[in-house]
């Protein structure tokens, strides 16, 4: 704790109850709390919007942290820095004195630093005979350390929201492309249907896409586009069934061979073996001799009799989804790192995963690569599994990178991992009973 008393402002700055409350909160540092000042600063930069500070104010905070002699901030050591305006301006990239004062006031108002003014308003330190600091006047970094947990949780939530928004934008882009090409293919092939109306509906939905997309206004539009795509695929599948010629049993067998079947149905949905097996089987089918030749087919399309046959392919690295409740049953430890010590939604799971990957020493680049290949929700699920087995894994970062490479090749599936962890959770309960 930096001080046991309240410091009132020097000069004409008034004392307010809000300022008193912030000072007391800034001194409420839990015993043993320590943080690396630069990691905490990066979290503050990530949580900038939630803290209500500007990038220029963070530049001033960066300069203030540079005057703290150690990399670790600890409640057991002095946290007051006392630079002169000239030195502070130099380390703040030459910021003008008036601008410097304005952004210092922003940091105080945001509750990231507090002032500890001397009797004459100057910043200085009084040292004892052994050279230690007896009293220091300047800016206290205690509020920043006291709010470390809050800032890190806020930064993790913002990072999870950003990943979720990026994933939604990618899904929306793919959905737009699919709808446009499916309608174009149907029109070119003269497939019966009111394609003009569907095209007009599609354009109307696109007009409603906001320029500033966020997690509140984007999901309804994405849902409409995915529903439209599903309706178009259903229409094309129905047209294929109508145009499919009747045939005997032997003719049907030959037709299956000639239509390049690309079914992605998994025979064991609870224990899938990964996309690599599906691709291997499809390659074997394509290598078989065909009884008739066909034109090159666009990806996701296949000829079936006189009509079109459309099949939706999985992208490399895409994994099967599982219910959130099942994940929490298999990996109960992840709930402790969610907002408020609980995981109630996928966003909470991704927020907890960001906290956990930092705690386990997984580099940001490794986690971002996993989220890019598997998707943010699946990457968070994998981190929950790694946390559950943390005692058996020597290097969480290396293990995650290996799983990412396997997922990229289509050789990794979440099902077996979740089932194994779920059985491990059930076995102790069975022994007790």
Coordinates of C-alpha atoms in Angstrom, one line a residue:
X1 CA 0.0 0.0 0.0
X2 CA 1.5 3.3 -1.1
X3 CA 0.1 5.6 1.6
X4 CA -2.3 5.5 4.5
X5 CA -3.7 9.0 4.0
X6 CA -5.5 11.1 1.4
X7 CA -3.6 13.8 -0.6
X8 CA -5.6 16.8 -1.6
X9 CA -4.8 18.6 -4.8
X10 CA -2.3 21.5 -4.9
X11 CA -3.4 25.0 -6.1
X12 CA -6.8 25.7 -7.5
X13 CA -7.7 22.2 -8.3
X14 CA -10.7 21.3 -6.1
X15 CA -11.1 18.2 -3.9
X16 CA -14.2 16.1 -4.8
X17 CA -15.8 13.0 -3.3
X18 CA -15.2 11.2 -6.6
X19 CA -11.5 12.0 -6.3
X20 CA -11.4 10.8 -2.7
X21 CA -13.1 7.5 -3.8
X22 CA -10.6 7.0 -6.6
X23 CA -7.7 7.6 -4.2
X24 CA -9.0 5.0 -1.7
X25 CA -9.6 2.5 -4.5
X26 CA -6.1 3.1 -5.8
X27 CA -4.7 2.2 -2.4
X28 CA -6.7 -1.1 -2.1
X29 CA -4.1 -3.4 -3.5
X30 CA -4.4 -7.0 -2.5
X31 CA -1.4 -8.4 -0.6
X32 CA 1.2 -10.0 -2.9
X33 CA -0.1 -8.4 -6.1
X34 CA 2.6 -8.0 -8.7
X35 CA 2.5 -7.4 -12.4
X36 CA 5.0 -6.8 -15.2
X37 CA 4.4 -3.2 -16.0
X38 CA 4.7 -3.6 -19.8
X39 CA 2.4 -6.5 -20.0
X40 CA -0.1 -4.6 -17.9
X41 CA 0.3 -1.6 -20.1
X42 CA -0.4 -3.7 -23.2
X43 CA -3.6 -4.9 -21.5
X44 CA -4.5 -1.3 -20.8
X45 CA -4.0 -0.5 -24.5
X46 CA -6.2 -3.4 -25.5
X47 CA -8.9 -2.2 -23.1
X48 CA -8.6 1.4 -24.1
X49 CA -12.2 1.8 -25.2
X50 CA -13.5 0.3 -21.9
X51 CA -11.3 2.5 -19.8
X52 CA -12.3 5.7 -21.6
X53 CA -8.8 6.9 -22.5
X54 CA -7.2 8.0 -25.7
X55 CA -4.1 6.8 -27.5
X56 CA -2.3 10.1 -26.5
X57 CA -3.2 9.5 -22.9
X58 CA -1.7 6.0 -23.1
X59 CA 1.5 7.6 -24.6
X60 CA 1.7 9.6 -21.4
X61 CA 1.1 6.5 -19.3
X62 CA 3.9 4.8 -21.2
X63 CA 6.2 7.6 -20.4
X64 CA 5.3 7.5 -16.7
X65 CA 5.9 3.7 -16.5
X66 CA 9.4 4.3 -18.0
X67 CA 10.3 6.3 -14.9
X68 CA 9.6 3.4 -12.6
X69 CA 13.0 1.8 -12.1
X70 CA 11.8 -1.9 -12.1
X71 CA 9.8 -4.0 -14.6
X72 CA 7.6 -5.4 -11.8
X73 CA 4.9 -3.3 -10.1
X74 CA 4.4 -4.5 -6.6
X75 CA 2.3 -3.2 -3.7
X76 CA 5.2 -3.8 -1.4
X77 CA 7.4 -1.3 -3.1
X78 CA 7.1 2.5 -3.9
X79 CA 4.9 3.2 -6.8
X80 CA 5.3 7.0 -7.1
X81 CA 7.2 8.4 -10.0
X82 CA 8.3 12.1 -10.0
X83 CA 9.6 13.2 -13.4
X84 CA 9.9 16.9 -14.3
X85 CA 7.7 18.3 -17.0
X86 CA 10.7 18.6 -19.3
X87 CA 11.7 14.9 -18.9
X88 CA 8.2 13.7 -19.1
X89 CA 7.6 15.6 -22.3
X90 CA 10.7 14.1 -23.9
X91 CA 9.6 10.6 -23.1
X92 CA 6.1 11.4 -24.3
X93 CA 7.5 11.9 -27.8
X94 CA 7.9 15.7 -27.4
X95 CA 4.3 16.4 -26.3
X96 CA 3.6 20.0 -25.5
X97 CA 3.3 21.0 -21.9
X98 CA -0.4 22.0 -22.2
X99 CA -1.3 18.8 -24.0
X100 CA 0.7 16.8 -21.4
X101 CA -1.3 18.3 -18.5
X102 CA -4.6 17.6 -20.3
X103 CA -3.8 13.9 -20.8
X104 CA -2.5 13.5 -17.3
X105 CA -5.9 14.8 -16.1
X106 CA -7.5 12.1 -18.4
X107 CA -5.5 9.4 -16.8
X108 CA -6.4 10.6 -13.3
X109 CA -10.1 10.8 -14.3
X110 CA -10.0 7.3 -15.7
X111 CA -8.5 6.0 -12.4
X112 CA -5.3 4.7 -13.8
X113 CA -3.0 7.0 -11.8
X114 CA -3.4 9.4 -8.9
X115 CA -1.6 12.6 -7.9
X116 CA 0.4 12.8 -4.8
X117 CA 1.1 16.5 -4.5
X118 CA 3.8 18.0 -2.3
X119 CA 3.3 21.1 -0.1
X120 CA 4.6 23.4 -2.8
X121 CA 3.2 21.4 -5.8
X122 CA 6.7 20.3 -7.0
X123 CA 7.6 16.7 -7.8
X124 CA 10.5 15.4 -5.8
X125 CA 11.8 12.6 -3.6
X126 CA 13.2 12.7 -0.1
X127 CA 15.8 10.0 0.6
X128 CA 17.0 8.6 3.9
X129 CA 20.6 8.1 5.0
X130 CA 20.9 4.7 3.3
X131 CA 19.7 6.1 0.0
X132 CA 16.2 4.6 0.2
X133 CA 13.1 6.6 -0.5
X134 CA 11.4 8.1 2.6
X135 CA 8.8 10.2 0.8
X136 CA 8.1 10.9 -2.9
X137 CA 5.7 13.3 -4.5
X138 CA 4.5 13.0 -8.1
X139 CA 2.2 10.5 -9.7
X140 CA 1.2 7.2 -8.1
X141 CA 0.9 4.1 -10.3
X142 CA -0.9 2.3 -7.5
X143 CA -4.4 2.6 -9.1
X144 CA -3.1 0.9 -12.2
X145 CA -1.9 -2.1 -10.2
X146 CA -5.0 -2.2 -8.0
X147 CA -7.1 -2.5 -11.2
X148 CA -4.9 -5.1 -12.8
X149 CA -7.4 -7.9 -12.7
X150 CA -10.2 -5.7 -14.0
X151 CA -8.0 -4.4 -16.9
X152 CA -6.8 -7.8 -17.9
X153 CA -10.4 -9.2 -17.9
X154 CA -11.6 -6.3 -19.9
X155 CA -8.8 -6.7 -22.4
X156 CA -9.5 -10.4 -22.7
X157 CA -13.2 -9.7 -23.4
X158 CA -12.4 -7.1 -26.0
X159 CA -10.0 -9.5 -27.7
X160 CA -12.6 -12.3 -27.7
X161 CA -15.2 -9.9 -29.2
X162 CA -12.8 -8.9 -31.9
X163 CA -12.1 -12.5 -32.8
X164 CA -15.8 -13.3 -32.9
X165 CA -16.5 -10.3 -35.1
X166 CA -13.8 -11.2 -37.5
X167 CA -15.2 -14.8 -37.7
X168 CA -18.6 -13.4 -38.4
X169 CA -17.3 -11.1 -41.2
X170 CA -15.5 -14.1 -42.8
X171 CA -18.8 -16.2 -42.7
X172 CA -20.7 -13.2 -44.2
X173 CA -18.2 -12.9 -47.0
X174 CA -18.4 -16.6 -47.8
X175 CA -22.2 -16.5 -47.6
X176 CA -22.4 -13.6 -50.0
X177 CA -20.1 -15.3 -52.5
X178 CA -22.0 -18.6 -52.3
X179 CA -25.4 -16.9 -52.9
X180 CA -24.2 -14.9 -55.8
X181 CA -22.6 -17.8 -57.6
X182 CA -25.4 -20.2 -56.8
X183 CA -28.0 -17.8 -58.3
X184 CA -25.7 -17.2 -61.3
X185 CA -25.3 -20.9 -61.9
X186 CA -29.0 -21.5 -61.7
X187 CA -29.8 -18.8 -64.2
X188 CA -27.2 -20.0 -66.7
X189 CA -28.4 -23.5 -66.5
X190 CA -32.1 -22.4 -66.9
X191 CA -33.2 -24.0 -63.6
X192 CA -36.9 -23.2 -63.1
X193 CA -37.5 -20.8 -60.2
X194 CA -38.1 -17.2 -59.3
X195 CA -34.4 -16.3 -59.3
X196 CA -35.2 -12.6 -60.0
X197 CA -37.1 -12.3 -56.8
X198 CA -34.3 -14.2 -54.9
X199 CA -31.7 -11.9 -56.4
X200 CA -33.7 -8.8 -55.4
X201 CA -34.1 -10.1 -51.8
X202 CA -30.3 -10.8 -51.7
X203 CA -29.5 -7.3 -52.8
X204 CA -31.9 -5.8 -50.3
X205 CA -30.2 -7.7 -47.5
X206 CA -26.8 -6.5 -48.7
X207 CA -28.0 -2.9 -48.6
X208 CA -28.7 -3.3 -44.9
X209 CA -25.1 -4.3 -44.0
X210 CA -23.8 -1.5 -41.7
X211 CA -20.5 0.2 -42.4
X212 CA -19.6 0.0 -38.8
X213 CA -20.4 -3.7 -38.1
X214 CA -20.4 -4.9 -34.5
X215 CA -21.6 -7.9 -32.5
X216 CA -25.1 -6.4 -32.1
X217 CA -26.0 -5.4 -35.7
X218 CA -24.2 -8.1 -37.7
X219 CA -25.7 -11.4 -36.5
X220 CA -29.3 -10.8 -37.7
X221 CA -28.0 -10.0 -41.2
X222 CA -25.7 -13.0 -41.2
X223 CA -28.6 -15.2 -40.2
X224 CA -30.8 -13.9 -43.0
X225 CA -28.0 -14.6 -45.6
X226 CA -27.4 -18.1 -44.3
X227 CA -31.2 -18.8 -44.4
X228 CA -31.3 -17.5 -48.0
X229 CA -28.4 -19.7 -49.0
X230 CA -30.0 -22.7 -47.4
X231 CA -33.3 -22.0 -49.3
X232 CA -31.4 -21.7 -52.6
X233 CA -29.6 -25.0 -52.0
X234 CA -32.9 -26.7 -51.1
X235 CA -34.5 -25.4 -54.4
X236 CA -31.6 -26.8 -56.4
X237 CA -31.7 -30.1 -54.6
X238 CA -35.4 -30.4 -55.3
X239 CA -34.9 -29.6 -58.9
X240 CA -32.3 -32.3 -59.2
X241 CA -34.7 -34.9 -57.7
X242 CA -37.5 -33.9 -60.1
X243 CA -35.2 -34.2 -63.1
X244 CA -33.4 -37.4 -62.0
X245 CA -34.4 -40.1 -64.6
X246 CA -36.0 -43.3 -63.3
X247 CA -33.6 -46.3 -63.6
X248 CA -33.3 -49.9 -62.6
X249 CA -31.2 -51.0 -59.6
X250 CA -28.2 -51.7 -61.7
X251 CA -28.6 -48.3 -63.5
X252 CA -28.8 -46.5 -60.2
X253 CA -25.5 -48.1 -59.1
X254 CA -23.8 -46.9 -62.2
X255 CA -25.4 -43.4 -61.8
X256 CA -23.9 -43.1 -58.3
X257 CA -20.5 -43.8 -59.7
X258 CA -20.8 -41.3 -62.5
X259 CA -22.2 -38.4 -60.5
X260 CA -19.0 -38.0 -58.4
X261 CA -20.6 -38.4 -55.0
X262 CA -19.1 -36.0 -52.4
X263 CA -21.2 -36.7 -49.4
X264 CA -19.7 -35.3 -46.2
X265 CA -22.0 -37.3 -43.9
X266 CA -20.1 -38.6 -40.8
X267 CA -21.1 -42.1 -39.8
X268 CA -20.1 -41.5 -36.1
X269 CA -20.9 -37.9 -35.3
X270 CA -19.8 -38.3 -31.7
X271 CA -16.4 -39.6 -32.6
X272 CA -15.4 -38.1 -36.0
X273 CA -12.0 -39.1 -37.3
X274 CA -11.3 -35.7 -38.9
X275 CA -11.6 -34.3 -42.4
X276 CA -8.4 -36.0 -43.7
X277 CA -10.2 -39.4 -43.8
X278 CA -13.1 -37.9 -45.9
X279 CA -10.7 -36.3 -48.3
X280 CA -8.7 -39.5 -48.7
X281 CA -11.9 -41.5 -49.4
X282 CA -13.0 -38.9 -51.9
X283 CA -9.6 -39.1 -53.7
X284 CA -9.9 -42.8 -54.0
X285 CA -13.4 -42.4 -55.6
X286 CA -12.1 -39.8 -58.0
X287 CA -9.3 -42.1 -59.0
X288 CA -11.7 -44.8 -60.1
X289 CA -12.3 -45.1 -63.9
X290 CA -15.4 -43.2 -65.0
X291 CA -17.8 -44.5 -67.6
X292 CA -18.5 -41.0 -69.0
X293 CA -16.6 -37.8 -69.1
X294 CA -17.8 -34.4 -68.0
X295 CA -16.8 -30.8 -68.0
X296 CA -14.7 -29.3 -65.2
X297 CA -17.0 -28.6 -62.3
X298 CA -16.9 -25.5 -60.1
X299 CA -16.0 -26.2 -56.5
X300 CA -19.1 -27.3 -54.5
X301 CA -21.0 -28.4 -57.7
X302 CA -21.5 -31.8 -59.3
X303 CA -23.6 -33.0 -62.3
X304 CA -26.4 -35.4 -61.4
X305 CA -28.4 -36.6 -64.4
X306 CA -29.8 -33.7 -66.3
X307 CA -29.7 -31.2 -63.4
X308 CA -27.4 -29.8 -60.9
X309 CA -26.2 -31.5 -57.7
X310 CA -24.7 -29.2 -55.1
X311 CA -22.7 -30.3 -52.1
X312 CA -21.4 -28.1 -49.4
X313 CA -17.7 -28.8 -48.6
X314 CA -16.0 -28.3 -45.3
X315 CA -13.0 -25.9 -45.4
X316 CA -9.6 -27.2 -44.4
X317 CA -9.3 -27.0 -40.6
X318 CA -13.1 -26.6 -40.0
X319 CA -14.1 -28.8 -37.0
X320 CA -17.5 -30.2 -35.9
X321 CA -19.2 -28.0 -33.4
X322 CA -20.3 -29.3 -30.0
X323 CA -22.8 -27.9 -27.4
X324 CA -21.4 -25.5 -24.9
X325 CA -22.8 -27.6 -22.1
X326 CA -20.9 -30.7 -23.2
X327 CA -17.7 -28.7 -23.4
X328 CA -18.2 -27.4 -19.8
X329 CA -18.9 -31.0 -18.6
X330 CA -15.7 -32.2 -20.2
X331 CA -13.6 -29.2 -19.1
X332 CA -15.1 -27.7 -15.9
X333 CA -11.8 -25.9 -15.0
X334 CA -12.3 -23.3 -17.7
X335 CA -15.3 -21.8 -15.9
X336 CA -13.1 -20.4 -13.2
X337 CA -11.5 -18.0 -15.7
X338 CA -14.7 -16.7 -17.2
X339 CA -16.2 -13.3 -16.4
X340 CA -17.4 -13.5 -12.8
X341 CA -16.0 -17.0 -12.4
X342 CA -18.5 -18.6 -14.8
X343 CA -18.9 -19.4 -18.5
X344 CA -22.5 -18.8 -19.6
X345 CA -22.0 -18.2 -23.4
X346 CA -19.6 -18.7 -26.2
X347 CA -18.3 -15.2 -25.7
X348 CA -17.5 -16.0 -22.1
X349 CA -15.7 -19.2 -23.2
X350 CA -13.5 -17.2 -25.7
X351 CA -12.8 -14.5 -23.0
X352 CA -11.7 -17.2 -20.6
X353 CA -9.6 -18.9 -23.3
X354 CA -7.6 -15.6 -23.8
X355 CA -6.9 -15.4 -20.1
X356 CA -5.9 -19.1 -20.0
X357 CA -3.6 -19.0 -23.0
X358 CA -1.6 -16.2 -21.4
X359 CA -1.5 -18.0 -18.0
X360 CA -0.2 -21.2 -19.6
X361 CA 2.5 -19.3 -21.5
X362 CA 1.0 -19.8 -25.0
X363 CA 2.2 -17.0 -27.3
X364 CA -0.4 -14.7 -28.9
X365 CA 0.8 -15.8 -32.4
X366 CA 0.2 -19.5 -31.6
X367 CA -3.3 -18.7 -30.3
X368 CA -4.2 -16.5 -33.2
X369 CA -3.0 -19.2 -35.7
X370 CA -5.2 -21.7 -34.0
X371 CA -8.2 -19.3 -34.1
X372 CA -7.5 -18.6 -37.8
X373 CA -7.4 -22.3 -38.7
X374 CA -10.0 -23.8 -36.4
X375 CA -12.2 -20.8 -35.8
X376 CA -12.4 -18.7 -32.5
X377 CA -14.9 -20.9 -30.8
X378 CA -13.0 -24.2 -31.6
X379 CA -9.7 -22.6 -30.6
X380 CA -11.3 -21.6 -27.2
X381 CA -12.6 -25.2 -26.8
X382 CA -9.1 -26.6 -27.5
X383 CA -7.6 -24.2 -24.9
X384 CA -10.2 -25.5 -22.4
X385 CA -9.1 -29.1 -23.1
X386 CA -5.4 -28.1 -22.7
X387 CA -6.2 -26.4 -19.4
X388 CA -8.0 -29.6 -18.2
X389 CA -4.9 -31.6 -19.0
X390 CA -2.3 -29.0 -18.0
X391 CA -0.6 -31.3 -15.6
X392 CA 0.1 -33.8 -18.4
X393 CA 1.3 -31.3 -21.0
X394 CA 4.9 -30.2 -20.9
X395 CA 4.5 -27.3 -23.3
X396 CA 1.0 -25.9 -23.9
X397 CA 2.2 -23.6 -26.7
X398 CA 3.9 -26.4 -28.6
X399 CA 1.0 -28.7 -28.1
X400 CA -1.4 -26.1 -29.5
X401 CA 0.8 -25.5 -32.6
X402 CA 0.9 -29.2 -33.3
X403 CA -2.9 -29.4 -33.0
X404 CA -3.2 -26.4 -35.3
X405 CA -1.0 -28.1 -38.0
X406 CA -3.0 -31.3 -37.7
X407 CA -6.3 -29.4 -38.1
X408 CA -4.9 -27.5 -41.1
X409 CA -4.2 -30.9 -42.7
X410 CA -7.7 -32.2 -41.7
X411 CA -6.2 -34.8 -39.3
X412 CA -7.6 -33.4 -36.0
X413 CA -11.1 -33.7 -34.5
X414 CA -12.5 -32.4 -31.3
X415 CA -14.8 -35.3 -30.6
X416 CA -12.3 -37.9 -29.3
X417 CA -10.6 -35.3 -27.1
X418 CA -13.9 -34.1 -25.5
X419 CA -15.1 -37.7 -25.0
X420 CA -11.9 -38.8 -23.3
X421 CA -12.0 -35.8 -20.9
X422 CA -15.7 -36.4 -20.3
X423 CA -15.1 -40.0 -19.4
X424 CA -12.2 -38.9 -17.1
X425 CA -14.7 -36.6 -15.3
X426 CA -17.2 -39.4 -14.9
X427 CA -14.9 -42.1 -13.6
X428 CA -14.2 -40.5 -10.2
X429 CA -17.9 -40.0 -9.7
X430 CA -18.5 -43.7 -10.6
X431 CA -15.9 -44.8 -8.1
X432 CA -17.4 -42.7 -5.3
X433 CA -20.8 -44.2 -5.9

